[in-house]
PDB file of C-alpha atoms in Angstrom:
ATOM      1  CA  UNK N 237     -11.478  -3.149   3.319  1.00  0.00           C
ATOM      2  CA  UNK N 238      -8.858  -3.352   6.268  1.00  0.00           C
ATOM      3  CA  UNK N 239      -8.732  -6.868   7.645  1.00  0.00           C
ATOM      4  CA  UNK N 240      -7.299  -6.076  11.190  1.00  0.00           C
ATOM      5  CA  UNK N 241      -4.869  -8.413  12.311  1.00  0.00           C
ATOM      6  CA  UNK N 242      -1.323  -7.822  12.549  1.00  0.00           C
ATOM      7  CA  UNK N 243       0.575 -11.341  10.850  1.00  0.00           C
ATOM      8  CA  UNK N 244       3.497  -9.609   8.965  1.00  0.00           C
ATOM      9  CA  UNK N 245       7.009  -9.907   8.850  1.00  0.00           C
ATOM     10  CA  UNK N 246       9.047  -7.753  10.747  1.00  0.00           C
ATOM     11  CA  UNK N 247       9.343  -5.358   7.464  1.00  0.00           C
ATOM     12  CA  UNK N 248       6.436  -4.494   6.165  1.00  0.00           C
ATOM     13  CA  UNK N 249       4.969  -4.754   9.637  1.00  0.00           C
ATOM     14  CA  UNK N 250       7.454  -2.212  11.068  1.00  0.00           C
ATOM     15  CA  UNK N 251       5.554  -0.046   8.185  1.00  0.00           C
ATOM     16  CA  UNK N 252       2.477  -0.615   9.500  1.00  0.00           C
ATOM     17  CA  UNK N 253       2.714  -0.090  12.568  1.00  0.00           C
ATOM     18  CA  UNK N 254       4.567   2.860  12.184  1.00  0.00           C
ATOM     19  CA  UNK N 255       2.238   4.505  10.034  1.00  0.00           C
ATOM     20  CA  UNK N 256      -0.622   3.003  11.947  1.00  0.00           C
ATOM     21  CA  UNK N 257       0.661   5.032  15.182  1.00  0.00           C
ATOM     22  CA  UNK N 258       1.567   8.420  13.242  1.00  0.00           C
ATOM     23  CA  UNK N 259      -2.228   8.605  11.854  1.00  0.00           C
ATOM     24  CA  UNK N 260      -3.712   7.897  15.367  1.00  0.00           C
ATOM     25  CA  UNK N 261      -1.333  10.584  17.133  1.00  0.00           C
ATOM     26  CA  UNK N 262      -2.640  13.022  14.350  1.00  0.00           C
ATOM     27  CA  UNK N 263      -6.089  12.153  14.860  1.00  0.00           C
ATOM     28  CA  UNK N 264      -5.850  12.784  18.146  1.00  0.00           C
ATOM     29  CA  UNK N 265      -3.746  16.178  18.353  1.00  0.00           C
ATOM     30  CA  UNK N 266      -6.429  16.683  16.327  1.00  0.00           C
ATOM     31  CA  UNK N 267      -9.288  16.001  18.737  1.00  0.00           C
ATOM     32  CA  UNK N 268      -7.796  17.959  21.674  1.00  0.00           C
ATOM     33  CA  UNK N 269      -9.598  21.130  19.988  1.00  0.00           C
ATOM     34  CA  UNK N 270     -12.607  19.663  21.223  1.00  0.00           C
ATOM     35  CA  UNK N 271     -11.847  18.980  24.746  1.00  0.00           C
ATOM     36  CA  UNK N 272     -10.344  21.591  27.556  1.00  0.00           C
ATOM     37  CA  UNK N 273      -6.534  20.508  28.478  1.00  0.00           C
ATOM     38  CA  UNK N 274      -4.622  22.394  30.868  1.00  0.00           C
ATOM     39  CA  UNK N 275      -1.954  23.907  28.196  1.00  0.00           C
ATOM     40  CA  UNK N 276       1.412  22.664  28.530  1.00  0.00           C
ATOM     41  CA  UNK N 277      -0.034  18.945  28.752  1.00  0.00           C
ATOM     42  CA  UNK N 278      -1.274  18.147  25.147  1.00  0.00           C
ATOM     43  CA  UNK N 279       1.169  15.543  24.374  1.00  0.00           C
ATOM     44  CA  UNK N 280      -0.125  13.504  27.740  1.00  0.00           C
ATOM     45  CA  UNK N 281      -3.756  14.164  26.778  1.00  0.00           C
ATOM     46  CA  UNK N 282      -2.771  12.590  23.176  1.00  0.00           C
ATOM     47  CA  UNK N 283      -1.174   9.719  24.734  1.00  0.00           C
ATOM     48  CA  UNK N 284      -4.340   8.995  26.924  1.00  0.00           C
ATOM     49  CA  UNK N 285      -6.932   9.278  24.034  1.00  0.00           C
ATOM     50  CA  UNK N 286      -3.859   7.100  22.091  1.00  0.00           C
ATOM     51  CA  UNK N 287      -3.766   4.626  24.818  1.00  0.00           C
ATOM     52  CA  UNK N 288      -7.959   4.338  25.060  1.00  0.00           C
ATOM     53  CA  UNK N 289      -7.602   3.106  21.546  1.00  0.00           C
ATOM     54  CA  UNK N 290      -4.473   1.298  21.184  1.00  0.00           C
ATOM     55  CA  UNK N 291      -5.835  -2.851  21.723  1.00  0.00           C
ATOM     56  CA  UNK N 292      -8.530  -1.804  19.348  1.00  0.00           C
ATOM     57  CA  UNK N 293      -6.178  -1.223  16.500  1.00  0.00           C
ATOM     58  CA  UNK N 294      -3.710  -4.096  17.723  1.00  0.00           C
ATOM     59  CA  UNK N 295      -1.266  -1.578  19.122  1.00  0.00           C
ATOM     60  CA  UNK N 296       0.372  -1.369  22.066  1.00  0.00           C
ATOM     61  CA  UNK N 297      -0.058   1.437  24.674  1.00  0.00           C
ATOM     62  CA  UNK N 298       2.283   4.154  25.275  1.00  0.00           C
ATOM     63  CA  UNK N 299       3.735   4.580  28.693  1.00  0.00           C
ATOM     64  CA  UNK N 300       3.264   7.802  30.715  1.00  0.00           C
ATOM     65  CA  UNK N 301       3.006   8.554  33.716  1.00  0.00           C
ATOM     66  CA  UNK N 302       1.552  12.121  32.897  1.00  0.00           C
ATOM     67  CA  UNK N 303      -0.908  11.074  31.026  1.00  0.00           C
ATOM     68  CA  UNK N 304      -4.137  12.868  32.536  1.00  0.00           C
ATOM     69  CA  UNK N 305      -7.437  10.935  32.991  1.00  0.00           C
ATOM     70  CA  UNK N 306      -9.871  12.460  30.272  1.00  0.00           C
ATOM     71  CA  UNK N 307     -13.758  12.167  30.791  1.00  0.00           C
ATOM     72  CA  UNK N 308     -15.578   8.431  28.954  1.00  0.00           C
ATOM     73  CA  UNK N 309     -17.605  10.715  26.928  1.00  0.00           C
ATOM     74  CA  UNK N 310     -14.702  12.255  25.251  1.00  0.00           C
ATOM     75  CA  UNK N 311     -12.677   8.944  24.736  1.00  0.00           C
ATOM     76  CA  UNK N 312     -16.024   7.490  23.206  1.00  0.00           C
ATOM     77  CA  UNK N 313     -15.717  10.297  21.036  1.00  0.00           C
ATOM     78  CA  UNK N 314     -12.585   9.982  20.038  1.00  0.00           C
ATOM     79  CA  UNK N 315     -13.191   6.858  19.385  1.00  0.00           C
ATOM     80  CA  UNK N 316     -15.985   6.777  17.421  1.00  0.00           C
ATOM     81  CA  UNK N 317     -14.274   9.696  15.285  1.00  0.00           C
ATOM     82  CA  UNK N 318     -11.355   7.365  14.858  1.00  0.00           C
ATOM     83  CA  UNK N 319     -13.134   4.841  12.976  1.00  0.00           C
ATOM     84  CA  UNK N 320     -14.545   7.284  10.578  1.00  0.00           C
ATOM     85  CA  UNK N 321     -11.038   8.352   9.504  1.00  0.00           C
ATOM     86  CA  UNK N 322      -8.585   5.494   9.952  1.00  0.00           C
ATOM     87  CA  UNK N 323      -9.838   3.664   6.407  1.00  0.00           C
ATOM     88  CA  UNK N 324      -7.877   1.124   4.500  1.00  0.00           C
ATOM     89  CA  UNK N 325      -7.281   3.901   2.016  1.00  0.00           C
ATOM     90  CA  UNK N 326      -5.689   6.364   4.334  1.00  0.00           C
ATOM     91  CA  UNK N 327      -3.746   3.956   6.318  1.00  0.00           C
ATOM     92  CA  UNK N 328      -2.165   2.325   2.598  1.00  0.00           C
ATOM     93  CA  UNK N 329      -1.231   5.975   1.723  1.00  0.00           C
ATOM     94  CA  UNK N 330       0.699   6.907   4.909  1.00  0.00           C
ATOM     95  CA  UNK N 331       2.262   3.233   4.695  1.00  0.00           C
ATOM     96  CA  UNK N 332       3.297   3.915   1.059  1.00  0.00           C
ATOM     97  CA  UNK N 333       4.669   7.111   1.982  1.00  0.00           C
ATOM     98  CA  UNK N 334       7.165   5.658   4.554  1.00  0.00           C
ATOM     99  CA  UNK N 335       7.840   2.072   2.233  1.00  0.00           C
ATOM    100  CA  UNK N 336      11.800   2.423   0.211  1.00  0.00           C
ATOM    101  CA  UNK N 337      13.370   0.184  -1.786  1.00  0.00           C
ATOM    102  CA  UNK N 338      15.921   0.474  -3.723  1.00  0.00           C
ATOM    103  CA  UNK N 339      15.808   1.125  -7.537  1.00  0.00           C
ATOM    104  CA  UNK N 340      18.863  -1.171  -7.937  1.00  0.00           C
ATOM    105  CA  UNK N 341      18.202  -4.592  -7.439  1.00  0.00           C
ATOM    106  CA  UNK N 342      18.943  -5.408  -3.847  1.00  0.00           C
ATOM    107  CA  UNK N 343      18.881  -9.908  -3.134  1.00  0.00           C
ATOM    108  CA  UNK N 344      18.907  -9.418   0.383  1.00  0.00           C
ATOM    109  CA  UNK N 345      16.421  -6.722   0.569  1.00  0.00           C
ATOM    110  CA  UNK N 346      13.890  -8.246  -1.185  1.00  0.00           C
ATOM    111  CA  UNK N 347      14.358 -11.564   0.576  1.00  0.00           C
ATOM    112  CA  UNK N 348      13.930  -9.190   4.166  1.00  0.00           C
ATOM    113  CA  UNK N 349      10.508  -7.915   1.673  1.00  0.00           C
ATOM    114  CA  UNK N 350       8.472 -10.775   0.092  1.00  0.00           C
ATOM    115  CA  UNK N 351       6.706 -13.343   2.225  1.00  0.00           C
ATOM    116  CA  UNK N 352       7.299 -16.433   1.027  1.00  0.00           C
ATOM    117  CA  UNK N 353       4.445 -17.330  -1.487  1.00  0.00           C
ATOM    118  CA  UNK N 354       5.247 -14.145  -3.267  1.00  0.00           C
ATOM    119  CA  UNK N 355       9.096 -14.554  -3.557  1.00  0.00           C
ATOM    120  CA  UNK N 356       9.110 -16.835  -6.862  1.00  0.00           C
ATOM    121  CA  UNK N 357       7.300 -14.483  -8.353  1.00  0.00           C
ATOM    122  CA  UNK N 358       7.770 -10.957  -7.571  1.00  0.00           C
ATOM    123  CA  UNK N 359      11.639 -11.182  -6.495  1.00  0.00           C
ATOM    124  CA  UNK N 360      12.479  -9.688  -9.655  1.00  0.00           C
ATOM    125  CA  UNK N 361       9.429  -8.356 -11.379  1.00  0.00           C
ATOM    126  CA  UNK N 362      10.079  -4.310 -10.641  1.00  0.00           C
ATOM    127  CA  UNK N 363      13.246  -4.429 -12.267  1.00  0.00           C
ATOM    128  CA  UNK N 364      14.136  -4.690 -15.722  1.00  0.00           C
ATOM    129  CA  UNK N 365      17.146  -7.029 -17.319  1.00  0.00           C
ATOM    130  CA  UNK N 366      20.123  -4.279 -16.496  1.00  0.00           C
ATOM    131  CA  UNK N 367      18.720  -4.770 -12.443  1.00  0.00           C
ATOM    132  CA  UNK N 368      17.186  -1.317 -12.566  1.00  0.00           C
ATOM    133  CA  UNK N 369      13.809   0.308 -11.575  1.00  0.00           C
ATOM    134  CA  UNK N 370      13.575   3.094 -13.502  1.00  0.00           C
ATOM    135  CA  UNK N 371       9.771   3.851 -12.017  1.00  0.00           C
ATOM    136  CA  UNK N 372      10.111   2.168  -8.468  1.00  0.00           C
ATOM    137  CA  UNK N 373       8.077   5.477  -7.248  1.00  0.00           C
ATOM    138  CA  UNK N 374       5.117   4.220  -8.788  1.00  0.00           C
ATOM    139  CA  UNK N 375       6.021   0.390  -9.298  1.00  0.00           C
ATOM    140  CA  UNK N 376       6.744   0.382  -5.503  1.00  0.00           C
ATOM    141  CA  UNK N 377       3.375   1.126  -4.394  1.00  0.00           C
ATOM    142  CA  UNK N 378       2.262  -1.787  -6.366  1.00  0.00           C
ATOM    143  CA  UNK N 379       4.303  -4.194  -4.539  1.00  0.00           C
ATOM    144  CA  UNK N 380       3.357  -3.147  -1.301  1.00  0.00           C
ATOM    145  CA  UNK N 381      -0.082  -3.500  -2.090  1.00  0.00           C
ATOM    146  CA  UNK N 382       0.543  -6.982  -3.331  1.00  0.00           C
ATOM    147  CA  UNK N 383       2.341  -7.787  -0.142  1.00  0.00           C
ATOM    148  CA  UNK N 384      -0.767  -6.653   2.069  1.00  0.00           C
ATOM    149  CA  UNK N 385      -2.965  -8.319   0.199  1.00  0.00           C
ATOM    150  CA  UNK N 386      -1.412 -11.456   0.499  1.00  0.00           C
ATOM    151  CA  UNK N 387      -1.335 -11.046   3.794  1.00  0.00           C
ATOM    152  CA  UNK N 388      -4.257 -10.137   4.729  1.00  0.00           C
ATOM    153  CA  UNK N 389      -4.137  -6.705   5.456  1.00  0.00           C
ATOM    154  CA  UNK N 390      -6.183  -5.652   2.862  1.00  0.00           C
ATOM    155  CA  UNK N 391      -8.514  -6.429  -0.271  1.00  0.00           C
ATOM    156  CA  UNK N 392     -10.164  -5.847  -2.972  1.00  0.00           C
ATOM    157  CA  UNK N 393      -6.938  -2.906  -4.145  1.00  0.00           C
ATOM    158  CA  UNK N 394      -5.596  -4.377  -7.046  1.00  0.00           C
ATOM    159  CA  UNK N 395      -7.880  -5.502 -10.208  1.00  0.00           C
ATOM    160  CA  UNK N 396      -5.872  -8.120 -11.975  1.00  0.00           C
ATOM    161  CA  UNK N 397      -6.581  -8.809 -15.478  1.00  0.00           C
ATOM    162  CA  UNK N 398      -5.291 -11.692 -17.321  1.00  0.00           C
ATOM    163  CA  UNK N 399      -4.264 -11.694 -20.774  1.00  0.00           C
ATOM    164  CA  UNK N 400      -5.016 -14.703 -23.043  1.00  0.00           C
ATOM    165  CA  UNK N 401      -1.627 -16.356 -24.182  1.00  0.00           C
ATOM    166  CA  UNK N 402      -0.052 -19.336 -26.008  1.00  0.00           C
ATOM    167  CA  UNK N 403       1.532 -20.295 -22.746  1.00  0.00           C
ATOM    168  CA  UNK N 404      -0.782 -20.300 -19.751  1.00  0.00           C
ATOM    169  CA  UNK N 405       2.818 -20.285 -17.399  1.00  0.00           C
ATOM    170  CA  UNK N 406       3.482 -16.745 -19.105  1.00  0.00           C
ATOM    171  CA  UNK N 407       0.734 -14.907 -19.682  1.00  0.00           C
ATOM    172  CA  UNK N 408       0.332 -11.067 -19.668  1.00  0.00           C
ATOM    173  CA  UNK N 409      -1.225  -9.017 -17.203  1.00  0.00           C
ATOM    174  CA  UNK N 410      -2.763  -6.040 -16.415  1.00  0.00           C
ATOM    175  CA  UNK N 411      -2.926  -4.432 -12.730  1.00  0.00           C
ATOM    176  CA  UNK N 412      -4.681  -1.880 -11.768  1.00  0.00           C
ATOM    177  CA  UNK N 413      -4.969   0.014  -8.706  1.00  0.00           C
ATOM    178  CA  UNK N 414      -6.404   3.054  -7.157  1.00  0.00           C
ATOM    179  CA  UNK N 415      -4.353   5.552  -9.326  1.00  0.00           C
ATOM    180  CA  UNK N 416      -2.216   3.680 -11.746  1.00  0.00           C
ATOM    181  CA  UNK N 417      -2.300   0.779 -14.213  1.00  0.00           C
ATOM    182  CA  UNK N 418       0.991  -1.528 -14.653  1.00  0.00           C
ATOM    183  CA  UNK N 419       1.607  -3.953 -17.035  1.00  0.00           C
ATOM    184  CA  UNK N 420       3.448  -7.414 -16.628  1.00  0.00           C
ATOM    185  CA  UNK N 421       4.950  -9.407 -19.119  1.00  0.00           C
ATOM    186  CA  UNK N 422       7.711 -12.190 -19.454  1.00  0.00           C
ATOM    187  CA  UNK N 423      10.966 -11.730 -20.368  1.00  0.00           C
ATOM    188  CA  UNK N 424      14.826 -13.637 -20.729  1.00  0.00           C
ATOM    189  CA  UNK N 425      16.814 -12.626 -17.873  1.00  0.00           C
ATOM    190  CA  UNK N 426      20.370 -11.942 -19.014  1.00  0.00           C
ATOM    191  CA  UNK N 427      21.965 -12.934 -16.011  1.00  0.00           C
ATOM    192  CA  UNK N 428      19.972 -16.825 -15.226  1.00  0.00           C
ATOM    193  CA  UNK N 429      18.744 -16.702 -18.749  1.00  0.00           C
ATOM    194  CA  UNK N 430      15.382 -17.453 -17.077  1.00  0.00           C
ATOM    195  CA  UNK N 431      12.428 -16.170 -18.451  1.00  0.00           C
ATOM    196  CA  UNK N 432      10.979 -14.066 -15.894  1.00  0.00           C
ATOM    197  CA  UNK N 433       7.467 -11.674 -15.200  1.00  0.00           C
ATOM    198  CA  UNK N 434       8.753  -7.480 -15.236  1.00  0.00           C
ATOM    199  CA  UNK N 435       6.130  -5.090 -14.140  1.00  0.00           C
ATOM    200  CA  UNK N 436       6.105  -1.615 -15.397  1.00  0.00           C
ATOM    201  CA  UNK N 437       3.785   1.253 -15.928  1.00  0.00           C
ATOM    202  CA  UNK N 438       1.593   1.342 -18.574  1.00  0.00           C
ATOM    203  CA  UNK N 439       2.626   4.325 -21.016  1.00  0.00           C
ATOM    204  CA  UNK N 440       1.452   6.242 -23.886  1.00  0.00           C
ATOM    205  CA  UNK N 441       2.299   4.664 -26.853  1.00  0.00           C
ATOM    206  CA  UNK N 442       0.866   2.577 -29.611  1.00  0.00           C
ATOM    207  CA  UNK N 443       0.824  -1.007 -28.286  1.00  0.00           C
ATOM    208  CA  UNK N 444      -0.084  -0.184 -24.576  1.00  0.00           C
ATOM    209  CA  UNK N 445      -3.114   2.205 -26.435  1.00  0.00           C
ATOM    210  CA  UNK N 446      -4.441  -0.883 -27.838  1.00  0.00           C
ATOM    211  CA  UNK N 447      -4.093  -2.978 -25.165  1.00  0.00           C
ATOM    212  CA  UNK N 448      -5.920  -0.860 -23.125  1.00  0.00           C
ATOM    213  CA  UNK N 449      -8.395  -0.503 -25.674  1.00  0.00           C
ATOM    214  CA  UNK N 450      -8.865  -4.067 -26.840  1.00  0.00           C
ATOM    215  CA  UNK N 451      -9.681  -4.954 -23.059  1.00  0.00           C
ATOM    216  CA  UNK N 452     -11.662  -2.101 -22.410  1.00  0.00           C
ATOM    217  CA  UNK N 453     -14.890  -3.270 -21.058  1.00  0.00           C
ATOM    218  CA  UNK N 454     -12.815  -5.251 -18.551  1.00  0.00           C
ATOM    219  CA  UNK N 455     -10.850  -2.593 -17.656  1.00  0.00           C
ATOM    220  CA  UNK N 456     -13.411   0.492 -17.305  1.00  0.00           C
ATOM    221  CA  UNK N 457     -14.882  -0.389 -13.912  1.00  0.00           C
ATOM    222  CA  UNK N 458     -11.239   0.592 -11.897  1.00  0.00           C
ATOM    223  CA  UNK N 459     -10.679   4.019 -14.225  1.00  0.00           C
ATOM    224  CA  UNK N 460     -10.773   6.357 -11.558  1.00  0.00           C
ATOM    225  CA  UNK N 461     -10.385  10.372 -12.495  1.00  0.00           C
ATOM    226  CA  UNK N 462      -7.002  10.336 -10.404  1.00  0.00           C
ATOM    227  CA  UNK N 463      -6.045   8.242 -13.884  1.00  0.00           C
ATOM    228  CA  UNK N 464      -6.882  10.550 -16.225  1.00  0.00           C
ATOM    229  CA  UNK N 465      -3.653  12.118 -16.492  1.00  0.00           C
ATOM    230  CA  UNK N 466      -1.617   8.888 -16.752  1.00  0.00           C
ATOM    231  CA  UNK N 467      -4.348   7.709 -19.604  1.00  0.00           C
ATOM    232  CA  UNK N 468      -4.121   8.160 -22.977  1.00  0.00           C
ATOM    233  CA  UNK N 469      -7.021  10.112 -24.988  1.00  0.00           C
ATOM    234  CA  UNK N 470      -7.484   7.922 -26.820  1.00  0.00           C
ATOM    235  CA  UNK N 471      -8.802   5.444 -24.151  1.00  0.00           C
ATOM    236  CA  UNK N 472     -10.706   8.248 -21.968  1.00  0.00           C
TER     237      UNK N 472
END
């Protein structure tokens, strides 16, 4: 579910808004196959339907003075076919596609990042002890969709699963998401000598196998087929 509000930080809401406008603009080149525009003015025509929109989806308009006055019928249209294909799904991909950090630790960047409340915890958690992200194309996506969710932007993306442990502070987790399933643990950072949570993917090998499998019935709800080739056998 999108929650629409706009209550980010500059960074991540640079993201969305960015990605926000792109999808509308392409909606709505779209769309202009269904109306008559004088050729040579499509760009104005997509700023107008852009503009009939743009408060709806907590955007600003776009200023031109060329922009033609299209018919109510057609900017109800657009409108209404807007709605159908501007989902919280779409808009997350098109965000993800645009969102880079770096696979070396970076302080600064992830301080820029993190809203508060998630600083403490995920500062760190993508990278392993040497400071590296060896699967920030994946592990990435996962962060941003932490960072909406805590902000509102979205819910209901991430299934978190909580692994019974000796230490309640420390405890393992599972995530899963749309397409991919991470794992978080605790470990000693070498540099504070801290011990810390590190996400990564979940792979095929022994121990993740019967992880998966031991928490199965908890777990079988979010297997979507776009997992299948990042399960094991042995667990589909």
């Amino acid at each position: 579910m999108l929650i629409d509000r706009v209550i980010a930080g500059d960074s991540i809401n640079n993201y969305l808004l960015s990605a926000k406008k792109e999808l509308i603009q392409q909606q709505a080149a779209n769309y202009l196959t269904k109306i008559n525009i004088k050729p040579g003015n499509e760009i104005h025509a997509v700023n107008s339907l852009y503009n009939y929109v743009a408060s709806s989806y907590n955007m600003y308009p776009i200023e031109d003075t060329f922009a033609p006055q299209l018919d109510l019928q057609a900017l109800n249209d657009f409108s209404q076919s807007l709605s159908q294909h501007l989902t919280a799904s779409i808009l997350v991909d098109m965000v993800a596609e645009k969102f880079v950090i770096s696979d070396t630790y970076n302080y600064l960047e992830m301080e820029n990042l993190l809203p508060e409340n998630l600083y403490g915890h995920w500062a760190y958690a993508l990278y392993n002890t040497e400071g590296n992200a060896p699967d920030i194309d994946r592990t990435k996506r996962l962060l941003l969709l932490v960072i909406l969710q805590e902000l509102g932007f979205i819910e209901g993306f991430i299934k978190e699963t909580i692994i019974d442990s000796d230490e309640p502070e420390k405890k393992k987790k599972i995530y899963q998401t749309d397409n991919d399933i991470f794992i978080e643990e605790w470990i000693e950072d070498q540099i504070t000598c801290d011990f810390r949570p590190m996400v990564r993917i979940c792979s095929n090998t022994k121990e993740d196998n019967e992880l998966l499998l031991r928490y199965y019935d908890q777990l079988k709800g979010r297997f979507s087929p776009s997992m299948g080739a990042r399960l094991p056998l042995s667990v589909l």
